[in-house]
Coordinates of C-alpha atoms and ligand atoms in Angstrom, one line a residue:
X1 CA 142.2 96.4 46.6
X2 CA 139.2 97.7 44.5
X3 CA 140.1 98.9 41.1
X4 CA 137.8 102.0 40.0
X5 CA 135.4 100.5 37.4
X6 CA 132.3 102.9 36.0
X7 CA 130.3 99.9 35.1
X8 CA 130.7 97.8 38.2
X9 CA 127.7 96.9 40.4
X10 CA 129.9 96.8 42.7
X11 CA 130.0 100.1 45.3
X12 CA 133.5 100.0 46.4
X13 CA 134.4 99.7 42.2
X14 CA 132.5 102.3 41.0
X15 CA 132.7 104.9 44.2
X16 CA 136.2 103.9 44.4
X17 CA 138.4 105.8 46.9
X18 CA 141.4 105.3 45.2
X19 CA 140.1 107.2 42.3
X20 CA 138.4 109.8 44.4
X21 CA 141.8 110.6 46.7
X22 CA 143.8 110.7 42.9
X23 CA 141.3 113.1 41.1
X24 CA 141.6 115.5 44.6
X25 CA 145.7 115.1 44.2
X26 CA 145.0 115.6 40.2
X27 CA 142.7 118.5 41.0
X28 CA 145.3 120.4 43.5
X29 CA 148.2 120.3 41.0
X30 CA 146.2 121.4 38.0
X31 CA 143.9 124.4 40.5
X32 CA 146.2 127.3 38.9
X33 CA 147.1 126.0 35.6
X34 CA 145.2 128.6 33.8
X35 CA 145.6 127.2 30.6
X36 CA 143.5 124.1 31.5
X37 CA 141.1 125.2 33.1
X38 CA 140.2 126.8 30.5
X39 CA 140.1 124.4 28.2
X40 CA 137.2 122.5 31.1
X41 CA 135.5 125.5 30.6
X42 CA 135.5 126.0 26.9
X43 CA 134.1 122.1 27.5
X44 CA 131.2 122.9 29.7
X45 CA 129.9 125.7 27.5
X46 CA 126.4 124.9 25.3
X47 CA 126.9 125.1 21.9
X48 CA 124.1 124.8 19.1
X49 CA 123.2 122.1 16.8
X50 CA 121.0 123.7 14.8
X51 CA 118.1 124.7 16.7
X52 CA 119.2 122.4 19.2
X53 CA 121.3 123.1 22.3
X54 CA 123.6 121.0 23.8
X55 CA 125.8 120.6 26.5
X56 CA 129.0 117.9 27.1
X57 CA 129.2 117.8 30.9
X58 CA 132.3 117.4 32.7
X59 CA 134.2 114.2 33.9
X60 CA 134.5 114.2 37.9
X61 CA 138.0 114.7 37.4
X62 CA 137.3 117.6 35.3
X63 CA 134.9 119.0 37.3
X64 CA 137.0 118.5 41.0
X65 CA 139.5 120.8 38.5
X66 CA 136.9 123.9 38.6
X67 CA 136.0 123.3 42.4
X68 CA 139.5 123.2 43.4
X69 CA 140.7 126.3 41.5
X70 CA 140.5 129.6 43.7
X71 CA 141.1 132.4 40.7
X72 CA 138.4 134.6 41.3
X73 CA 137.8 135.3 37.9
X74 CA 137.6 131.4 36.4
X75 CA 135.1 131.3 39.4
X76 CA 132.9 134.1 38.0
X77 CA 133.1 132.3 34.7
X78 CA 132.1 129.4 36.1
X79 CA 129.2 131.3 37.3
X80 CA 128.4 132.6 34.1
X81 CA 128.3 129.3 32.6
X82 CA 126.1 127.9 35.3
X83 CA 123.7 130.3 34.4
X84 CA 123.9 129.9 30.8
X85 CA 123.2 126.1 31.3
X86 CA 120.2 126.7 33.3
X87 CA 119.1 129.1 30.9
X88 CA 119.4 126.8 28.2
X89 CA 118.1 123.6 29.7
X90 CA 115.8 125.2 32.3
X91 CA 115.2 128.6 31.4
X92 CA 113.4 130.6 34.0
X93 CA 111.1 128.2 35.3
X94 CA 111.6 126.7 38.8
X95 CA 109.6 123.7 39.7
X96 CA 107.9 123.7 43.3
X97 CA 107.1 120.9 45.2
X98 CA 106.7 120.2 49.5
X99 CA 107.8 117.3 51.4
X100 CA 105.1 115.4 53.8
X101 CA 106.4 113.8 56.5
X102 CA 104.4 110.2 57.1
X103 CA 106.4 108.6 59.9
X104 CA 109.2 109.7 62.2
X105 CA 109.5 105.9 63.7
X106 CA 113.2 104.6 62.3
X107 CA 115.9 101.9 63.6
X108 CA 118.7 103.3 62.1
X109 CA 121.1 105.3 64.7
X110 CA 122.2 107.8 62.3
X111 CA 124.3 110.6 64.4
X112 CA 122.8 113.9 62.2
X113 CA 119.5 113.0 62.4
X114 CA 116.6 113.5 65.2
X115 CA 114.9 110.5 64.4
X116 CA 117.6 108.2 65.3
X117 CA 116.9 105.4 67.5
X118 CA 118.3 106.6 70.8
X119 CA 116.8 110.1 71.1
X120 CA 114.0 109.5 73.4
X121 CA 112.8 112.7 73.4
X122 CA 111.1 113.1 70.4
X123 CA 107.1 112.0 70.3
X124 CA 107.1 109.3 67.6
X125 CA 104.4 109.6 65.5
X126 CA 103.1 107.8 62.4
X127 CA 100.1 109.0 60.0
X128 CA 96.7 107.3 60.1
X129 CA 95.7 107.0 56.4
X130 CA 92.4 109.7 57.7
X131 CA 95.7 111.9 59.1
X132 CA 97.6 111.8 55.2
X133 CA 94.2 112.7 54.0
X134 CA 93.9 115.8 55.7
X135 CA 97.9 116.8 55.3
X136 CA 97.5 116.2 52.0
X137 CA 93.9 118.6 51.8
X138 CA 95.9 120.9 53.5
X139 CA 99.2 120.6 51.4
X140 CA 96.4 121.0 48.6
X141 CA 94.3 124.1 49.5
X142 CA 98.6 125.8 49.4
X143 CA 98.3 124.9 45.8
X144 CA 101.0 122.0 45.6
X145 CA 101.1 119.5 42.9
X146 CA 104.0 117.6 43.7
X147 CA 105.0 116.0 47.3
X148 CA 108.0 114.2 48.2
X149 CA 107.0 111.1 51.0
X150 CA 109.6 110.9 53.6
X151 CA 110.0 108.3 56.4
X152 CA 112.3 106.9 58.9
X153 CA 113.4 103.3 58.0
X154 CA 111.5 100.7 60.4
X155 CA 110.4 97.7 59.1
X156 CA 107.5 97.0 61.9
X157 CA 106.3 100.6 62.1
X158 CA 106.6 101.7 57.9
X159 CA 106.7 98.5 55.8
X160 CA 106.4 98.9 51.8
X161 CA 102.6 98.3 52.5
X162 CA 102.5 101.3 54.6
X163 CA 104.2 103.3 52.5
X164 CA 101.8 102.2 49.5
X165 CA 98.8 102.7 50.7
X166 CA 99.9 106.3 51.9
X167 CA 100.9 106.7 48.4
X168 CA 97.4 105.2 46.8
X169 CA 95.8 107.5 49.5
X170 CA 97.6 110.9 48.3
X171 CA 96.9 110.0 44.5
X172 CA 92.7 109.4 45.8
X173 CA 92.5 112.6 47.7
X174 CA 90.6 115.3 45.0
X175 CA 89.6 118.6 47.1
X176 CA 88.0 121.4 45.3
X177 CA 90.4 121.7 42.3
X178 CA 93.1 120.2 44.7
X179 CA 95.1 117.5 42.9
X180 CA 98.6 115.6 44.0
X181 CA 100.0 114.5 40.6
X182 CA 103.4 113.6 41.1
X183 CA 104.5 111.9 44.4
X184 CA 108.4 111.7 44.8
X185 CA 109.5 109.1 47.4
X186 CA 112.4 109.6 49.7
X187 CA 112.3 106.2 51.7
X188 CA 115.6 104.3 52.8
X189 CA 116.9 101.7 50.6
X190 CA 115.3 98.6 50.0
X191 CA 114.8 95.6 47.7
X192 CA 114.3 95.5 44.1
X193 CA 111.0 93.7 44.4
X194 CA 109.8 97.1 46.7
X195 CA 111.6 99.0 43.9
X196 CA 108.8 97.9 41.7
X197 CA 105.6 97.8 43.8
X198 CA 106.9 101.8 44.2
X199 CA 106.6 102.2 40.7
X200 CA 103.7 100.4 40.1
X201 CA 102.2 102.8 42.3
X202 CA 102.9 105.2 40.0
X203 CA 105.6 107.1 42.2
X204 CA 107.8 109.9 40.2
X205 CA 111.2 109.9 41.8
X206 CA 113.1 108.0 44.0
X207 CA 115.5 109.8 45.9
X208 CA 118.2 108.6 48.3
X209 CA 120.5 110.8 49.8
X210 CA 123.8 109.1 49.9
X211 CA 124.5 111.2 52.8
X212 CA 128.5 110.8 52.7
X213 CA 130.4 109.1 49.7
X214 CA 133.1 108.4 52.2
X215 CA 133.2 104.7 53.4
X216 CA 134.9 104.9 56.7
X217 CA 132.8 108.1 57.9
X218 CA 129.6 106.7 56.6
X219 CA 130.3 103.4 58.9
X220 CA 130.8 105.7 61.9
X221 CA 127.8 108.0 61.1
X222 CA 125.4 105.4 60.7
X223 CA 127.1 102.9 63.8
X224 CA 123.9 100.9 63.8
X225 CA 120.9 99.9 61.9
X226 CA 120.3 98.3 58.3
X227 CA 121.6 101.8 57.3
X228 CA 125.4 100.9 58.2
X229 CA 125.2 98.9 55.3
X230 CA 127.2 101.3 52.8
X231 CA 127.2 99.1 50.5
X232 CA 123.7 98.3 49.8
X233 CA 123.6 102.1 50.8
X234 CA 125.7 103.0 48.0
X235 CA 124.4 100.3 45.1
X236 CA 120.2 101.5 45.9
X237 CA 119.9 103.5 42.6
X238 CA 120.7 100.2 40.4
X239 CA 118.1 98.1 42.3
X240 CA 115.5 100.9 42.1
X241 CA 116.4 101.1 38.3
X242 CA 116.2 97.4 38.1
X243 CA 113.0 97.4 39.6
X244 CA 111.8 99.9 36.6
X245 CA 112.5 103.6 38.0
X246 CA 114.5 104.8 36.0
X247 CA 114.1 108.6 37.3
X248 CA 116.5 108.8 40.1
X249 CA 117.4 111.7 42.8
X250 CA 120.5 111.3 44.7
X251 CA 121.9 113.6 47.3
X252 CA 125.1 114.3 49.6
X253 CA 124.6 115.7 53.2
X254 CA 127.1 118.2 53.1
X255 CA 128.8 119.2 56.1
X256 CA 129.4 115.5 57.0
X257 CA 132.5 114.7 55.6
X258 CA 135.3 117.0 52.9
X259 CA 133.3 118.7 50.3
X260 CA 135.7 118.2 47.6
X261 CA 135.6 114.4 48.7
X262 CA 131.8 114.3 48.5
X263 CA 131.5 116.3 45.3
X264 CA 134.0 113.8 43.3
X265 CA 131.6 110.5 45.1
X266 CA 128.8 112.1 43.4
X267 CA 129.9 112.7 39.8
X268 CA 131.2 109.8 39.9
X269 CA 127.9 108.1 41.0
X270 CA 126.4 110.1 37.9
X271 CA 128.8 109.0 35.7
X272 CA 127.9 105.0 37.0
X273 CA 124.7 105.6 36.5
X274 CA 125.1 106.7 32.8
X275 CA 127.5 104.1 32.0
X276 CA 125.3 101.3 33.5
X277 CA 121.6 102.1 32.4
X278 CA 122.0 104.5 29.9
X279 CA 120.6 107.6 32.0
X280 CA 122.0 109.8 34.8
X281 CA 120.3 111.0 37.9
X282 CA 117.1 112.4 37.2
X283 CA 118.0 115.4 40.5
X284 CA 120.5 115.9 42.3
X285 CA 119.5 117.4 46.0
X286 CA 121.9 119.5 47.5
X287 CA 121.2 119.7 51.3
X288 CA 123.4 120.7 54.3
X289 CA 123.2 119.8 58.1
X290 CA 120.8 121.8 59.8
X291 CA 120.4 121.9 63.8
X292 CA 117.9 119.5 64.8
X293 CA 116.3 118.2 68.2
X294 CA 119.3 116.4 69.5
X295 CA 121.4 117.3 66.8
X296 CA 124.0 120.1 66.9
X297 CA 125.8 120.8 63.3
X298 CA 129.2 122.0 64.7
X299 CA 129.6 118.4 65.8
X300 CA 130.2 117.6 62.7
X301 CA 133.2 119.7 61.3
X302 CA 132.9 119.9 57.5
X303 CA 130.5 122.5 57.7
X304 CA 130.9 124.7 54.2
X305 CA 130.4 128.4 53.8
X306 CA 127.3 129.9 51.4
X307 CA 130.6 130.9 49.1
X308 CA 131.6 127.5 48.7
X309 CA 128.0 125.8 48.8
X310 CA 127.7 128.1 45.4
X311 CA 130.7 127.0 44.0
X312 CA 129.3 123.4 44.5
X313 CA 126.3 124.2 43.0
X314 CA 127.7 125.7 40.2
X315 CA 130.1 123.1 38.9
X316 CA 127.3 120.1 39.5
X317 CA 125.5 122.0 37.3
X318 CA 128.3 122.3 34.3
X319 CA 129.0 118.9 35.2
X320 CA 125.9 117.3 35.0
X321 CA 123.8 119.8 32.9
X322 CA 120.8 117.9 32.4
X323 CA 120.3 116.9 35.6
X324 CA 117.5 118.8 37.8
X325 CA 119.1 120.2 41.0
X326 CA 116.7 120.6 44.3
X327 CA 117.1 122.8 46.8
X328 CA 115.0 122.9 50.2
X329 CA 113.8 125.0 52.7
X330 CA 117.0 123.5 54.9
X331 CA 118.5 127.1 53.2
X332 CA 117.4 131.0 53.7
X333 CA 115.4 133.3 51.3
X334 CA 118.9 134.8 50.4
X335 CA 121.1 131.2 49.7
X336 CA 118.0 130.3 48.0
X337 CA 118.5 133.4 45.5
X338 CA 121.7 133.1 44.7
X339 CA 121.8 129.2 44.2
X340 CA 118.5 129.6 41.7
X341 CA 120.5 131.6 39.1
X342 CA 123.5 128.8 39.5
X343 CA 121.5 125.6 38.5
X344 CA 118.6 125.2 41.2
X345 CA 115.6 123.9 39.1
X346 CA 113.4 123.0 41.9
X347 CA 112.4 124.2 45.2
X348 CA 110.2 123.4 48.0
X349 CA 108.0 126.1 49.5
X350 CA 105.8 126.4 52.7
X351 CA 107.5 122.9 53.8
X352 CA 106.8 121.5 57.4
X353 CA 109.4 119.1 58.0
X354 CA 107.3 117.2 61.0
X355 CA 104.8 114.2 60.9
X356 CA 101.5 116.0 60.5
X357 CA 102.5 119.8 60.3
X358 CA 100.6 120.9 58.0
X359 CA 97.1 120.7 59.8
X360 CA 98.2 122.4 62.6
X361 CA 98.2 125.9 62.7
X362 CA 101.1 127.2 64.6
X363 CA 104.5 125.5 63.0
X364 CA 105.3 122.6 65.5
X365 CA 108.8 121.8 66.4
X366 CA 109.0 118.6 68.4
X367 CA 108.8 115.8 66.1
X368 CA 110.6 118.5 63.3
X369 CA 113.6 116.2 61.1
X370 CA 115.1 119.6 61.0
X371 CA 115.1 123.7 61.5
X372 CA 113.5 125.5 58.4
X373 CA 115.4 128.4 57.4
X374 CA 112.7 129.8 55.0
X375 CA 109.1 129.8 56.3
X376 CA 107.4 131.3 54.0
X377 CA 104.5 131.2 52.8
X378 CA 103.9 129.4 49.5
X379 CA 102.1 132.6 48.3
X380 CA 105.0 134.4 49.7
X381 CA 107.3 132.2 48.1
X382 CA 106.1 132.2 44.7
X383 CA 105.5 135.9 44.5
X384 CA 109.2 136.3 45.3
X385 CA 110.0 133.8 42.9
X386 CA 108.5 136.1 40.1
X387 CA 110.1 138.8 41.6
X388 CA 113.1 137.6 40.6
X389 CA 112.3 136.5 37.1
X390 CA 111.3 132.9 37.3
X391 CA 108.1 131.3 36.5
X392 CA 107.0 129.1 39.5
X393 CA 105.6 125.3 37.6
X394 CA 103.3 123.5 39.5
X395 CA 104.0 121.4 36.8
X396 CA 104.1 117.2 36.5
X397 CA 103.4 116.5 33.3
X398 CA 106.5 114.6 32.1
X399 CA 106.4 111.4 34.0
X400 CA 102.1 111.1 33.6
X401 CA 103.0 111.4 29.7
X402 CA 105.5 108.7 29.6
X403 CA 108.8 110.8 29.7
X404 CA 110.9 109.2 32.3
X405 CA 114.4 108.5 32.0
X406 CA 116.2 108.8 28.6
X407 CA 112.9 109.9 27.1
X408 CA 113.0 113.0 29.3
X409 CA 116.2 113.4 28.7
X410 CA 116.0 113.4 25.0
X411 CA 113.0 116.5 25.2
X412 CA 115.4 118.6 27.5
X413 CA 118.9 117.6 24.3
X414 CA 116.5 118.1 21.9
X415 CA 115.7 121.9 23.0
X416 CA 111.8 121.1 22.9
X417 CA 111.5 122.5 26.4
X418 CA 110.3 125.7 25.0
X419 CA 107.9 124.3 23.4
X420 CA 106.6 121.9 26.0
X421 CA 107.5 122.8 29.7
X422 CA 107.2 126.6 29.2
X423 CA 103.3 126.2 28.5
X424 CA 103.3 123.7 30.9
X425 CA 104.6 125.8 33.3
X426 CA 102.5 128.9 32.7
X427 CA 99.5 127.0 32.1
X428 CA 100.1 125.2 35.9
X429 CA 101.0 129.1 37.3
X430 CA 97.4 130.1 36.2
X431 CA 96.2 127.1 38.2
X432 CA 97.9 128.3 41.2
X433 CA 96.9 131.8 41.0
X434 CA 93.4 131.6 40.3
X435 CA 93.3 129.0 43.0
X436 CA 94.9 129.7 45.4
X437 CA 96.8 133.1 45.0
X438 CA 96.2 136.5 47.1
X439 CA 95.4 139.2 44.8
X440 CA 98.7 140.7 44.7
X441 CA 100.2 137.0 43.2
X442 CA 97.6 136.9 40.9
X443 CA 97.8 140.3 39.2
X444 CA 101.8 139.8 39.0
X445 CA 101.6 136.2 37.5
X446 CA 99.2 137.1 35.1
X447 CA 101.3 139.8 34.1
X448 CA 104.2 137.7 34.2
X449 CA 102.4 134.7 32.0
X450 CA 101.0 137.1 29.3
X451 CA 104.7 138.2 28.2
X452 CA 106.2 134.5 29.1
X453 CA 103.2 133.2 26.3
X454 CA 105.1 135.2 23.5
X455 CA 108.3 133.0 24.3
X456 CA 106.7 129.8 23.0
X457 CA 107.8 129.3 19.6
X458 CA 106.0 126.9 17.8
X459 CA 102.1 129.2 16.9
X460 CA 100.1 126.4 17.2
X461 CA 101.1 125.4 20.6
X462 CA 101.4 129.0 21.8
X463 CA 97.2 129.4 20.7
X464 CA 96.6 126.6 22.1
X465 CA 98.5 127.5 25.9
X466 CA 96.4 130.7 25.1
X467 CA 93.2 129.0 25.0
X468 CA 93.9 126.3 27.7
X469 CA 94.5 129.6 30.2
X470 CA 91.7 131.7 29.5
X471 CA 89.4 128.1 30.1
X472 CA 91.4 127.8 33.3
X473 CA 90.9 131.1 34.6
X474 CA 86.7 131.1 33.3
X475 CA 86.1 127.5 34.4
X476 CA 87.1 124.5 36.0
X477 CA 88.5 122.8 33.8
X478 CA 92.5 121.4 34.9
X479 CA 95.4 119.7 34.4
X480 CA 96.0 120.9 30.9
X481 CA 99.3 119.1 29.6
X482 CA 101.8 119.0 26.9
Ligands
LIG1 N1 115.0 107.7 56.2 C1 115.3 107.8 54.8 C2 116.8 107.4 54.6 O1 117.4 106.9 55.5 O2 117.3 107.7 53.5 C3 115.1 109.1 54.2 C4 114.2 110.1 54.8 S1 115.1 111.3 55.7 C5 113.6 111.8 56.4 C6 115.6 112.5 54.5 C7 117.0 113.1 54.6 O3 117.0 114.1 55.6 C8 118.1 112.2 55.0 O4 118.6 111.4 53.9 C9 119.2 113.2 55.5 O5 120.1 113.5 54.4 C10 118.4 114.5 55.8 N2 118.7 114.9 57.2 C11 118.7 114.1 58.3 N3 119.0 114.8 59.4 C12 119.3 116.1 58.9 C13 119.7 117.3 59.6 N4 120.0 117.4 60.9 N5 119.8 118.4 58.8 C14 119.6 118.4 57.5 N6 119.2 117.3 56.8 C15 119.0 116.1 57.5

């Protein structure tokens, strides 16, 4: 039997289900014992260190406390710390990014998702490097910044090679005042020697979606393929870290197997990753099964309600609290609201989820990974971003200046975000709006970015964000940077 052990390599050690099924027991015995649950929460809550705020996280145990407990007023306090932790690490910014969609082709016979092996009705389809040119002048001409590369796993169809020279192709594609600066790579998991040749190419994060925590269901929802391999599943964030990422995005499918379960799995993960290489996830990705060609959710019965997807949200968030959390266009305009105030830090916007969407003009659906709830605009999208008091960041300037890993997590403890990312952030808006903005955006965001400029504290940097916009807006002159 597999003892729980933090530090192990070992998958079954350090996602132990003995530990997860005794923190759920530990969590339903302590869900009403008011006392100590507020005592979590007196835990969770920043506190100041001089200028400086910081933040103490929860254990999983902890943690499974809060998401167990039903009071509905601990709930809206943990609400009201989420916010405050976003607020404090975050602030108002919210970082956009799209996913592009090189290759549907995969071996893996996973029972969620469209692109599994058996479904024969799907047109397979796979980029030419002329076709990722033009999604990514397209992608471009929106205004993103940041992509994150997604493929099915098939070692004849989408070797590392492929997926390098798509990634050498994105970085070389320059149209008008067009730029991809940060490409994030969602590819299945692989060796540590790919590991490497991904971050030589100068990728940002890896991300992995663990999909389900659970051993027995992961075996049964992945019945064939080099993806029923929970194990080397499970232990892909310490190869990719040994192979020199060290900014890591990791992920649960909800609605696959019991929340609760899941949500202790992925704490715990965090917590492994600290304890091992000195960093936790760089994101964590909250998706939930969506229909999909062949795919029909309410075959899988863990589905969760928005109510408790918050409630998820919210205690990753005062768990983790200096971990970026990513939400997708999987969820509606209104999910999307709520879940920004509670800890989302990043969104994706205009997002075609099929191989070479975004050069067609009408949204295509048969080769789509899965339904899009919101399909807006990215216009659309950021305008309703500012309606709601958050500054959209095209921003990507962290990782191109070095801060990766503990480095970036030392800037967001150290409470220089204010300092560095605001100004980033505005100073990427006013790239956006003068752009690629309508003119309602544009008079709104500049609006927006003249009082957001009188946030920055330190003088020096605030003149010089100043003068880096008004160049931005009377030339064309980019990617100013912190
Ligand atoms: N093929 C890679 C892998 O195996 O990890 C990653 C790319 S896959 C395109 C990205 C993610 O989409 C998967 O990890 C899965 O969580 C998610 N996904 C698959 N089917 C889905 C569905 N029906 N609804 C929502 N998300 C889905």
């Amino acid at each position: 039997m597999a003892v729980y052990n933090p530090k192990s390599l070992k998958a079954e050690e350090f996602i132990n289900d003995e530990e997860i099924r005794a923190t759920l027991k530990y969590a339903e015995e302590n869900k009403n014992n008011v006392e100590f649950i507020d005592s979590i929460l007196k835990k969770a809550r920043p506190y100041k260190i001089g200028n400086a705020t910081r933040c103490n996280g929860l254990t999983h145990r902890e943690a499974s406390v809060l998401l167990a407990c039903d009071i509905p007023e601990k709930i809206e306090e943990i609400y009201k710390i989420a916010e405050e932790i976003k607020l404090a690490f975050y602030g108002n910014r919210i970082v956009m990014f799209a996913p592009l969609y090189l290759s549907n082709y995969c071996v893996n016979g996973c029972l969620y998702c469209p692109y599994h092996m058996k479904n024969k009705h799907i047109p397979r389809k796979k980029l030419t490097q002329q076709e990722v040119r033009d999604e990514v002048i397209a992608l471009q001409d929106m205004g993103h910044k940041r992509l994150a590369i997604e493929a099915g796993e098939d070692p004849v169809n989408n070797p590392i090679e492929y997926i390098l020279e798509c990634i050498k192709t994105i970085y070389g594609v320059h149209h008008k005042n067009g730029d991809i600066r940060r490409v994030n790579v969602n590819i299945a998991a692989t060796t540590v020697e790919n590991y490497r040749k991904l971050k030589e190419a100068g990728i940002g994060t890896y991300i992995l979606f663990q999909e389900t925590y659970h051993k027995q269901s992961y075996l049964e929802l992945h019945p064939t393929g080099p993806k029923h391999d929970y194990d080397y599943h499970t232990e892909a964030m310490d190869r990719a870290m040994e192979g020199g990422i060290d900014d890591v995005g990791l992920g649960v499918l909800f609605g696959l197997e019991m929340y609760k379960y899941e949500f202790a799995g992925l704490i715990m993960h965090a917590e492994h990753l600290e304890a091992v290489h000195g960093v936790g996830p760089h994101t964590i990705s909250v998706p939930r099964v969506k229909h999909a060609d062949d795919i029909d959710p309410s075959a899988f019965d863990n589905s969760i309600s928005d109510e408790i997807f918050a409630k998820i949200t919210a205690c990753i968030r005062l768990a983790v609290p200096y971990t970026g959390m990513i939400i997708s266009t999987r969820e509606s305009e209104e999910v999307r609201e709520k879940l920004l105030r509670l800890g989302i830090s990043q969104v994706s916007g205009a997002s075609r989820t099929s191989v070479g969407g975004y050069t067609q003009q009408e949204r295509p659906h048969d080769t789509e990974q899965f339904d899009v709830s919101d399909q807006r605009t990215l216009d659309e999208v950021v305008s309703w971003l500012m309606d709601n008091g958050h500054i959209p960041s095209f921003c990507t300037a962290c990782y191109r200046e070095g801060r990766t890993g503990d480095r970036f997590m030392s800037l967001c403890k150290n409470g220089q975000i204010l300092n560095c990312c605001h100004p980033n952030a505005l100073m990427t808006l006013t790239e956006f709006l003068v752009d690629y903005a309508s003119e309602g955006t544009r008079k709104k965001g500049y609006m927006l970015i003249e009082e957001e400029l009188e946030k920055i504290p330190n003088d020096k940097v605030r003149e010089i964000a100043r003068r880096n916009i008004e160049d931005i807006k009377n030339s064309n002159k980019r990617d100013f940077r912190f």
